[in-house]
Short mmCIF file of C-alpha atoms in Angstrom, two decimals:
data_model
loop_
_atom_site.label_atom_id
_atom_site.label_comp_id
_atom_site.label_asym_id
_atom_site.label_seq_id
_atom_site.Cartn_x
_atom_site.Cartn_y
_atom_site.Cartn_z
CA MET F 1407 93.69 68.99 69.01
CA LYS F 1408 92.69 65.50 70.17
CA ARG F 1409 94.79 62.51 69.12
CA SER F 1410 92.01 61.12 66.91
CA GLU F 1411 91.59 64.50 65.22
CA PHE F 1412 95.35 64.80 64.70
CA LEU F 1413 95.51 61.41 63.03
CA LYS F 1414 92.53 62.18 60.79
CA VAL F 1415 93.96 65.49 59.64
CA MET F 1416 97.54 64.26 59.23
CA GLY F 1417 96.62 61.08 57.38
CA LEU F 1418 97.43 58.23 59.80
CA ALA F 1419 94.49 56.12 60.87
CA ALA F 1420 96.49 54.31 63.52
CA VAL F 1421 100.01 54.57 64.84
CA GLY F 1422 101.71 54.02 68.14
CA ALA F 1423 98.83 52.28 69.88
CA ALA F 1424 98.45 49.35 67.51
CA PHE F 1425 101.34 46.97 66.97
CA ALA F 1426 101.31 43.90 64.75
CA PRO F 1427 103.75 41.10 65.64
CA SER F 1428 106.63 40.67 63.20
CA ILE F 1429 106.29 37.51 61.09
CA LEU F 1430 109.46 35.71 60.02
CA ALA F 1431 109.85 33.75 56.78
CA ASN F 1432 108.89 30.54 58.59
CA GLY F 1433 105.66 32.14 59.81
CA LYS F 1434 106.68 32.38 63.46
CA GLN F 1435 106.32 35.56 65.50
CA THR F 1436 109.37 37.13 67.09
CA ASN F 1437 109.11 37.86 70.80
CA ASN F 1438 111.11 41.07 71.00
CA VAL F 1439 110.21 42.80 67.74
CA SER F 1440 106.79 44.03 66.64
CA ARG F 1441 105.64 46.33 63.87
CA ILE F 1442 103.84 49.63 64.26
CA ALA F 1443 100.57 49.40 62.37
CA THR F 1444 99.99 52.28 59.97
CA ASP F 1445 97.27 53.09 57.49
CA ILE F 1446 98.60 55.38 54.75
CA LYS F 1447 95.87 57.83 53.77
CA ASP F 1448 94.88 58.22 50.15
CA LEU F 1449 96.22 61.30 48.41
CA LYS F 1450 92.86 62.48 47.11
CA ALA F 1451 91.52 65.67 48.71
CA ASN F 1452 87.96 65.88 49.99
CA VAL F 1453 86.54 68.93 48.21
CA ASN F 1454 83.28 69.72 46.41
CA ARG F 1455 84.97 71.30 43.39
CA PRO F 1456 88.48 71.72 41.98
CA VAL F 1457 90.51 74.39 43.75
CA THR F 1458 92.01 76.63 41.04
CA PHE F 1459 95.67 77.68 40.99
CA LEU F 1460 97.97 80.20 39.36
CA VAL F 1461 101.56 78.86 39.31
CA LEU F 1462 104.40 81.38 39.54
CA GLY F 1463 107.52 79.46 38.60
CA ALA F 1464 107.21 76.37 36.38
CA GLY F 1465 110.51 74.75 37.37
CA ASN F 1466 111.05 71.54 39.30
CA ARG F 1467 109.16 72.38 42.49
CA GLY F 1468 106.31 74.15 40.72
CA SER F 1469 105.90 71.18 38.39
CA VAL F 1470 105.85 68.74 41.31
CA TYR F 1471 103.01 70.58 43.05
CA ALA F 1472 101.11 71.24 39.83
CA GLY F 1473 101.40 67.54 39.00
CA TYR F 1474 98.73 66.83 41.59
CA ALA F 1475 96.19 68.29 39.16
CA LYS F 1476 96.96 65.56 36.62
CA MET F 1477 96.33 62.89 39.24
CA TYR F 1478 93.18 64.43 40.70
CA PRO F 1479 91.58 66.85 38.20
CA ASP F 1480 88.39 66.95 40.25
CA CYS F 1481 90.38 68.37 43.18
CA MET F 1482 92.87 70.77 41.56
CA LYS F 1483 92.98 72.76 38.32
CA ILE F 1484 95.87 74.86 37.00
CA VAL F 1485 94.34 77.93 35.34
CA GLY F 1486 97.41 80.16 34.98
CA VAL F 1487 101.19 79.92 34.82
CA ALA F 1488 104.07 82.39 34.72
CA ASP F 1489 107.73 81.70 33.96
CA LYS F 1490 110.39 83.63 32.08
CA ASN F 1491 111.74 80.37 30.68
CA GLN F 1492 109.72 79.79 27.52
CA LEU F 1493 110.26 76.04 27.49
CA ARG F 1494 109.01 75.62 31.05
CA LEU F 1495 106.11 77.98 30.46
CA LYS F 1496 105.05 76.16 27.32
CA SER F 1497 105.44 72.71 28.88
CA MET F 1498 103.32 73.42 31.96
CA ALA F 1499 100.73 75.46 30.09
CA GLU F 1500 100.19 72.75 27.49
CA ASP F 1501 100.25 69.99 30.08
CA HIS F 1502 97.38 71.61 31.96
CA ASP F 1503 95.51 73.20 29.02
CA VAL F 1504 96.04 76.71 30.39
CA PRO F 1505 94.36 79.28 28.09
CA GLU F 1506 96.68 81.61 26.17
CA GLU F 1507 95.46 84.69 28.05
CA ASN F 1508 96.67 83.14 31.33
CA ARG F 1509 100.22 82.33 30.18
CA PHE F 1510 102.71 84.93 31.40
CA THR F 1511 106.45 85.48 31.05
CA ASP F 1512 106.65 87.44 34.30
CA TRP F 1513 104.92 87.09 37.66
CA LYS F 1514 104.10 90.82 37.57
CA GLU F 1515 101.98 90.31 34.44
CA ALA F 1516 100.07 87.51 36.13
CA LEU F 1517 99.33 89.57 39.22
CA ASN F 1518 98.42 92.68 37.23
CA LYS F 1519 95.40 90.77 36.03
CA THR F 1520 92.25 90.73 38.14
CA LYS F 1521 92.19 87.76 40.53
CA PHE F 1522 91.21 84.65 38.54
CA ALA F 1523 92.13 81.71 40.79
CA ASP F 1524 91.61 80.56 44.36
CA ALA F 1525 95.29 80.22 45.18
CA VAL F 1526 98.81 80.91 43.97
CA ILE F 1527 101.75 78.53 44.04
CA ILE F 1528 104.94 80.56 44.49
CA SER F 1529 107.90 78.43 43.41
CA LEU F 1530 110.14 81.20 42.12
CA PRO F 1531 113.82 81.59 43.15
CA ASP F 1532 114.28 82.38 46.86
CA ASN F 1533 115.01 86.07 46.28
CA LEU F 1534 111.75 86.46 44.32
CA HIS F 1535 109.33 85.20 46.96
CA TYR F 1536 108.58 88.38 48.88
CA ASP F 1537 107.13 90.82 46.31
CA PRO F 1538 104.78 88.39 44.52
CA CYS F 1539 103.65 86.92 47.83
CA MET F 1540 102.79 90.33 49.28
CA LYS F 1541 101.03 91.32 46.06
CA ALA F 1542 99.03 88.08 45.85
CA LEU F 1543 97.98 88.37 49.50
CA SER F 1544 96.80 91.94 48.95
CA MET F 1545 94.63 90.67 46.06
CA GLY F 1546 92.93 88.04 48.20
CA TYR F 1547 94.73 84.91 47.03
CA HIS F 1548 95.58 81.98 49.27
CA ILE F 1549 99.24 80.97 48.91
CA LEU F 1550 101.21 77.73 48.70
CA LEU F 1551 104.71 79.09 49.28
CA GLU F 1552 107.92 77.21 48.55
CA LYS F 1553 110.48 77.31 51.29
CA PRO F 1554 112.40 79.31 52.36
CA ILE F 1555 109.66 81.88 52.91
CA ALA F 1556 111.90 84.85 52.05
CA PRO F 1557 115.59 85.85 52.27
CA THR F 1558 115.32 87.99 55.43
CA GLU F 1559 113.67 87.69 58.82
CA LYS F 1560 111.73 90.93 58.33
CA GLU F 1561 110.34 89.79 54.97
CA CYS F 1562 109.22 86.51 56.55
CA THR F 1563 107.39 88.29 59.37
CA ASP F 1564 105.90 90.81 56.91
CA ILE F 1565 104.34 87.96 54.93
CA ARG F 1566 103.03 86.38 58.12
CA ASP F 1567 101.52 89.64 59.34
CA LEU F 1568 99.77 90.39 56.03
CA ALA F 1569 98.46 86.82 55.81
CA ILE F 1570 96.91 87.20 59.25
CA LYS F 1571 95.47 90.59 58.36
CA LYS F 1572 93.92 89.27 55.13
CA ASN F 1573 92.77 86.03 56.79
CA ALA F 1574 94.56 84.15 54.02
CA ILE F 1575 95.58 80.50 54.13
CA VAL F 1576 99.34 80.41 53.53
CA GLY F 1577 100.94 76.99 53.54
CA VAL F 1578 104.74 76.82 53.58
CA CYS F 1579 106.22 73.85 51.74
CA HIS F 1580 107.80 72.13 54.71
CA VAL F 1581 106.98 68.87 52.99
CA LEU F 1582 108.67 66.62 55.56
CA ARG F 1583 105.85 67.34 58.03
CA TYR F 1584 103.44 65.70 55.61
CA ALA F 1585 105.44 62.52 55.00
CA PRO F 1586 103.93 59.44 56.71
CA TYR F 1587 107.34 58.64 58.23
CA PHE F 1588 107.66 61.90 60.15
CA ILE F 1589 103.97 61.94 61.10
CA ALA F 1590 104.41 58.49 62.68
CA LEU F 1591 107.61 59.62 64.41
CA LYS F 1592 105.82 62.64 65.87
CA GLN F 1593 102.95 60.50 67.14
CA ILE F 1594 105.27 58.03 68.88
CA ILE F 1595 106.98 60.88 70.74
CA ASP F 1596 103.68 62.48 71.72
CA SER F 1597 102.26 59.13 72.88
CA GLY F 1598 104.83 58.90 75.69
CA ASP F 1599 106.14 55.51 74.52
CA ILE F 1600 109.73 56.62 75.10
CA GLY F 1601 108.91 58.59 78.23
CA GLN F 1602 109.93 62.22 78.46
CA LEU F 1603 111.74 63.55 75.41
CA ILE F 1604 115.26 64.62 76.37
CA SER F 1605 117.33 65.14 73.22
CA ILE F 1606 117.45 64.78 69.42
CA GLN F 1607 120.37 64.13 67.06
CA HIS F 1608 119.51 64.81 63.41
CA LEU F 1609 121.70 64.50 60.32
CA GLU F 1610 121.08 65.68 56.78
CA PRO F 1611 123.55 64.21 54.28
CA ILE F 1612 123.35 66.61 51.36
CA GLN F 1613 125.38 64.07 49.36
CA TYR F 1614 128.49 65.04 47.40
CA ALA F 1615 126.91 65.32 43.93
CA HIS F 1616 123.87 67.26 45.20
CA MET F 1617 126.19 69.71 46.96
CA ALA F 1618 128.19 70.26 43.77
CA HIS F 1619 125.06 70.61 41.66
CA SER F 1620 122.95 72.95 43.80
CA TYR F 1621 125.25 74.76 46.21
CA VAL F 1622 128.54 75.06 44.32
CA ARG F 1623 127.49 75.32 40.66
CA GLY F 1624 123.75 75.81 40.93
CA ASN F 1625 121.08 78.36 41.78
CA TRP F 1626 121.94 78.44 45.49
CA HIS F 1627 125.73 78.74 45.19
CA ASN F 1628 125.80 82.31 46.51
CA SER F 1629 124.18 83.00 49.89
CA LYS F 1630 124.01 86.75 49.29
CA GLU F 1631 121.98 86.30 46.11
CA THR F 1632 119.64 83.68 47.60
CA THR F 1633 119.72 82.52 51.25
CA PRO F 1634 122.33 80.88 53.50
CA ILE F 1635 122.46 77.12 53.08
CA ILE F 1636 120.99 76.52 56.55
CA LEU F 1637 117.77 78.01 55.14
CA ALA F 1638 118.09 77.13 51.46
CA LYS F 1639 118.68 73.43 52.18
CA SER F 1640 117.89 72.79 55.81
CA CYS F 1641 114.99 74.93 56.99
CA HIS F 1642 113.11 71.63 56.48
CA ASP F 1643 115.22 70.10 59.20
CA LEU F 1644 115.02 72.95 61.68
CA ASP F 1645 111.26 72.85 61.18
CA ILE F 1646 111.06 69.09 61.78
CA ILE F 1647 113.17 69.35 64.95
CA ARG F 1648 110.99 72.19 66.26
CA TRP F 1649 107.84 70.17 65.41
CA LEU F 1650 109.07 67.01 67.11
CA VAL F 1651 110.17 68.89 70.24
CA GLY F 1652 106.86 70.74 70.52
CA SER F 1653 108.34 73.80 72.24
CA PRO F 1654 109.84 77.14 71.12
CA CYS F 1655 113.60 77.32 70.64
CA LYS F 1656 115.30 79.26 73.45
CA SER F 1657 118.85 79.62 72.12
CA ILE F 1658 120.99 78.41 69.24
CA SER F 1659 124.64 78.18 68.26
CA ALA F 1660 126.19 77.18 64.97
CA TYR F 1661 129.54 76.33 63.43
CA GLY F 1662 130.62 75.66 59.87
CA SER F 1663 132.37 77.04 56.82
CA LEU F 1664 133.18 76.61 53.18
CA THR F 1665 136.25 74.40 53.51
CA TYR F 1666 136.82 72.44 50.32
CA PHE F 1667 135.31 74.08 47.24
CA LYS F 1668 137.92 76.82 46.95
CA ARG F 1669 140.59 77.70 44.42
CA LYS F 1670 143.37 76.78 46.84
CA ASN F 1671 142.18 73.16 46.69
CA MET F 1672 142.07 73.04 42.88
CA PRO F 1673 144.28 70.29 41.40
CA GLN F 1674 147.29 71.64 39.53
CA GLY F 1675 146.51 72.16 35.89
CA ALA F 1676 142.72 72.01 36.31
CA THR F 1677 140.83 73.83 33.59
CA GLU F 1678 137.77 76.06 33.97
CA ARG F 1679 135.47 73.39 32.55
CA CYS F 1680 135.29 69.66 33.16
CA LEU F 1681 135.16 68.94 29.42
CA ASP F 1682 138.81 69.97 29.04
CA CYS F 1683 140.20 69.01 32.44
CA PRO F 1684 143.06 66.48 32.74
CA HIS F 1685 141.67 65.48 36.17
CA GLU F 1686 138.16 64.77 34.91
CA ASN F 1687 138.49 60.97 34.99
CA GLU F 1688 139.32 60.93 38.72
CA CYS F 1689 137.40 63.89 40.14
CA PRO F 1690 134.20 62.86 42.00
CA TYR F 1691 132.69 66.26 41.17
CA SER F 1692 133.16 65.90 37.40
CA ALA F 1693 130.14 67.32 35.57
CA LEU F 1694 130.54 64.62 32.90
CA ASP F 1695 130.41 61.90 35.53
CA ILE F 1696 127.49 63.37 37.49
CA TYR F 1697 125.31 64.45 34.58
CA LEU F 1698 126.26 62.29 31.59
CA LYS F 1699 127.42 59.01 33.13
CA LYS F 1700 125.30 58.85 36.29
CA ARG F 1701 122.53 61.13 34.98
CA LYS F 1702 121.97 62.73 38.35
CA HIS F 1703 120.16 66.07 38.81
CA ILE F 1704 119.45 66.46 35.09
CA TYR F 1705 115.88 67.51 35.92
CA ALA F 1706 117.26 71.07 36.09
CA PHE F 1707 118.29 71.18 32.41
CA ASP F 1708 115.00 71.40 30.44
CA LEU F 1709 116.04 68.49 28.26
CA PRO F 1710 114.19 67.33 25.16
CA LYS F 1711 111.80 64.46 25.84
CA GLU F 1712 113.46 62.26 23.19
CA ARG F 1713 116.11 60.18 24.97
CA SER F 1714 118.27 60.08 21.83
CA LEU F 1715 118.67 63.87 21.95
CA GLN F 1716 119.38 64.22 25.63
CA ASN F 1717 123.11 63.42 25.76
CA GLU F 1718 123.99 66.18 23.33
CA ALA F 1719 121.73 68.59 25.21
CA ILE F 1720 123.51 67.71 28.46
CA ARG F 1721 126.89 68.27 26.80
CA LYS F 1722 125.71 71.72 25.71
CA VAL F 1723 124.75 72.53 29.30
CA ILE F 1724 128.18 71.38 30.50
CA ARG F 1725 129.88 73.37 27.73
CA THR F 1726 127.99 76.65 28.17
CA THR F 1727 126.65 77.01 31.74
CA ASP F 1728 127.89 77.02 35.33
CA TYR F 1729 126.90 73.37 35.60
CA GLY F 1730 130.00 72.48 33.58
CA ARG F 1731 132.46 74.63 35.51
CA CYS F 1732 135.15 73.40 37.87
CA VAL F 1733 133.83 73.24 41.44
CA PHE F 1734 137.04 74.88 42.67
CA GLN F 1735 136.64 77.91 40.40
CA MET F 1736 133.09 79.06 41.13
CA ASP F 1737 132.07 82.24 42.99
CA ASN F 1738 130.33 80.12 45.65
CA ASP F 1739 130.26 80.92 49.36
CA GLN F 1740 127.88 78.33 50.87
CA CYS F 1741 129.14 76.24 53.78
CA ASP F 1742 129.95 72.64 52.93
CA HIS F 1743 129.54 71.51 56.55
CA TYR F 1744 127.32 73.05 59.22
CA VAL F 1745 126.60 72.05 62.82
CA THR F 1746 123.82 73.62 64.90
CA SER F 1747 123.01 73.12 68.61
CA MET F 1748 119.67 74.15 70.07
CA GLU F 1749 118.04 74.45 73.49
CA PHE F 1750 114.26 74.59 73.74
CA GLU F 1751 112.06 76.16 76.38
CA ASN F 1752 110.94 72.76 77.66
CA GLY F 1753 114.56 71.78 78.36
CA VAL F 1754 115.01 69.52 75.32
CA THR F 1755 118.31 69.88 73.46
CA ALA F 1756 119.01 69.07 69.83
CA ASN F 1757 122.01 68.84 67.53
CA PHE F 1758 121.68 69.13 63.77
CA SER F 1759 124.46 68.41 61.28
CA MET F 1760 124.30 69.17 57.56
CA GLU F 1761 127.09 67.47 55.64
CA ALA F 1762 128.10 67.68 51.98
CA PHE F 1763 130.72 64.94 51.96
CA MET F 1764 128.60 61.81 52.13
CA ALA F 1765 127.93 59.13 49.54
CA LYS F 1766 124.23 58.65 50.24
CA GLY F 1767 121.41 61.05 51.00
CA GLY F 1768 118.52 60.40 53.35
CA ARG F 1769 118.02 62.05 56.72
CA ARG F 1770 118.96 60.13 59.86
CA THR F 1771 117.58 60.79 63.30
CA GLN F 1772 118.14 59.52 66.83
CA ILE F 1773 115.68 60.50 69.56
CA MET F 1774 116.41 59.97 73.24
CA GLY F 1775 113.70 59.65 75.89
CA THR F 1776 113.68 58.63 79.54
CA LYS F 1777 112.15 55.19 78.82
CA GLY F 1778 113.40 54.45 75.34
CA GLU F 1779 114.98 55.65 72.12
CA ILE F 1780 114.07 55.94 68.46
CA VAL F 1781 116.53 55.49 65.60
CA GLY F 1782 115.43 56.17 62.02
CA ASP F 1783 116.63 56.83 58.48
CA MET F 1784 113.49 58.33 56.82
CA THR F 1785 112.50 54.88 55.52
CA THR F 1786 112.15 53.00 58.78
CA PHE F 1787 112.54 53.72 62.47
CA THR F 1788 112.95 51.47 65.50
CA VAL F 1789 111.58 52.19 68.96
CA THR F 1790 113.50 50.42 71.74
CA ASP F 1791 112.11 50.11 75.25
CA PHE F 1792 114.86 50.30 77.89
CA ARG F 1793 113.28 48.03 80.52
CA SER F 1794 112.06 45.18 78.36
CA GLY F 1795 114.49 45.51 75.49
CA LYS F 1796 111.59 45.04 73.11
CA GLN F 1797 111.68 46.83 69.78
CA ARG F 1798 108.90 48.21 67.65
CA ILE F 1799 109.54 48.93 63.99
CA TRP F 1800 107.83 51.37 61.63
CA ASP F 1801 108.60 50.40 58.06
CA ALA F 1802 105.45 51.16 56.11
CA LYS F 1803 106.17 50.68 52.43
CA VAL F 1804 105.00 54.07 51.26
CA GLU F 1805 106.38 53.41 47.80
CA GLU F 1806 104.05 50.42 47.49
CA VAL F 1807 100.98 52.64 47.76
CA LYS F 1808 100.19 53.22 44.08
CA SER F 1809 99.46 56.95 44.29
CA TYR F 1810 102.68 57.60 46.24
CA VAL F 1811 105.02 55.92 43.76
CA GLY F 1812 107.80 58.19 42.51
CA HIS F 1813 106.91 61.19 44.62
CA GLY F 1814 109.49 63.01 46.70
CA HIS F 1815 110.18 63.41 50.40
CA GLY F 1816 108.61 60.09 51.34
CA GLY F 1817 105.27 61.09 49.83
CA GLY F 1818 105.32 64.45 51.58
CA ASP F 1819 105.24 66.55 48.41
CA LEU F 1820 101.76 65.57 47.31
CA CYS F 1821 100.43 65.04 50.84
CA LEU F 1822 101.18 68.73 51.33
CA VAL F 1823 99.24 69.66 48.18
CA ARG F 1824 96.33 67.46 49.26
CA ASP F 1825 96.14 69.11 52.68
CA PHE F 1826 96.48 72.61 51.25
CA ILE F 1827 93.62 71.90 48.84
CA ASN F 1828 91.56 70.55 51.74
CA ALA F 1829 92.33 73.70 53.74
CA VAL F 1830 91.32 76.07 50.93
CA GLY F 1831 88.42 74.01 49.61
CA ASN F 1832 86.90 73.56 53.07
CA ASP F 1833 88.01 76.94 54.47
CA ASN F 1834 89.76 75.13 57.31
CA ARG F 1835 93.45 75.89 57.88
CA ASP F 1836 93.61 73.11 60.51
CA TYR F 1837 94.37 70.70 57.68
CA LEU F 1838 97.83 72.30 57.48
CA SER F 1839 100.55 71.60 60.01
CA SER F 1840 102.83 74.23 58.41
CA PRO F 1841 100.82 77.45 58.21
CA ILE F 1842 102.83 80.66 57.90
CA SER F 1843 102.42 81.50 61.59
CA VAL F 1844 104.18 78.26 62.55
CA SER F 1845 106.77 78.14 59.77
CA VAL F 1846 108.15 81.60 60.49
CA GLU F 1847 109.42 80.31 63.83
CA SER F 1848 111.78 77.72 62.35
CA HIS F 1849 112.96 80.26 59.77
CA ILE F 1850 113.92 82.62 62.58
CA MET F 1851 115.90 79.72 64.06
CA GLY F 1852 117.82 79.55 60.78
CA PHE F 1853 118.52 83.28 60.67
CA LYS F 1854 119.73 83.16 64.29
CA ALA F 1855 121.91 80.14 63.56
CA GLU F 1856 123.63 82.06 60.76
CA GLU F 1857 124.05 85.04 63.08
CA SER F 1858 125.68 82.71 65.61
CA ARG F 1859 128.01 81.16 63.04
CA LEU F 1860 129.17 84.46 61.63
CA ASN F 1861 129.69 86.08 65.03
CA ASP F 1862 131.02 83.04 66.89
CA ARG F 1863 128.56 83.24 69.78
CA LYS F 1864 125.40 81.70 71.15
CA VAL F 1865 122.26 83.60 70.17
CA LYS F 1866 119.08 83.83 72.19
CA ILE F 1867 115.76 83.64 70.36
#
């Protein structure tokens, strides 16, 4: 694909080639720092009619993707929804005026009905991706599939193979690829501004409260019931590294373990639930502190809309579910630190670190080339030229673009939906940078990384 075509499809009108001088408060230009000019593309898809969707799984991720239909009803329409949780089912169905006959309490019911939409959003739990995806593909649906694709390598490749056979458009929700930040980063590398790419260092801080919520207490606490954390949390990151490198991964090695969230580290006298625990007022993983005081991650609780009723509803969650249990007394097995080293066929090396014990989230990346380096934190990145010492800064204020406000992954969530709608509505899968054929590759990297970690050896891919 030509550079101009890439930029048009990916949503950047200009990056890398155009640099605007940095203006200080006094109006003077700096000599050694300039800004990378970027035009953030509008979120509206270019289609002749609304693309229709059946949503399987009306939880957080399903609601995020379906939310595009409220913003652009002439581009997307939700015509069916399935969820076993009656509150979530009712909320999404009413929000999108889904007819009663297309409201289902089980994905099987929805797919037993004759095909009635253009595409299916599959945002069910990880272990429930494979069967509905295979069924929907066999019926002729296009698929927007939440990551990870499926819990096993064979299931991932089965989905890919059937998608190819049915000529279906299957977009995997590697939303980081669609964020303006990472698109700009990719273009700078490909432009040759830093010379030949040599190595990448990439860090994902899960953040202490997120780790406790999702991977100790939450839906992904057990790798055998869902997927290993390298896939459940970080297949995004393996995918981004593979995308930036632009070459297949040759070999991989990984290290990590569950070190802290174990019974042997439980404070003496700790109770099963935070509500009763004598250590609650000093424990950073206190459910009362995370959910009631700081109100983090409460999106998972199906709370009443009335603010006055929410605190008591949160207390009930803490009192009756795993979200209120002691982090040292769960049946969790996910690693709380994980380091992966990769070698690619073009000679580039990369190190990726996923860390639970950090105060702030936000991915951080350092990219080393023969003529310069790039350092970024998912909000801004700086390109430094070795010879001249000059720096170029990308700091586009994505959050200041009205349609991007409040949307996750640096705007990537809804950019993905836009491009998937463009792909289906125009019968052109080139709008997607994460089709199933591409996304399977980074998933295999994750499966091989886990094989390496468990067997203490380097694994060839």
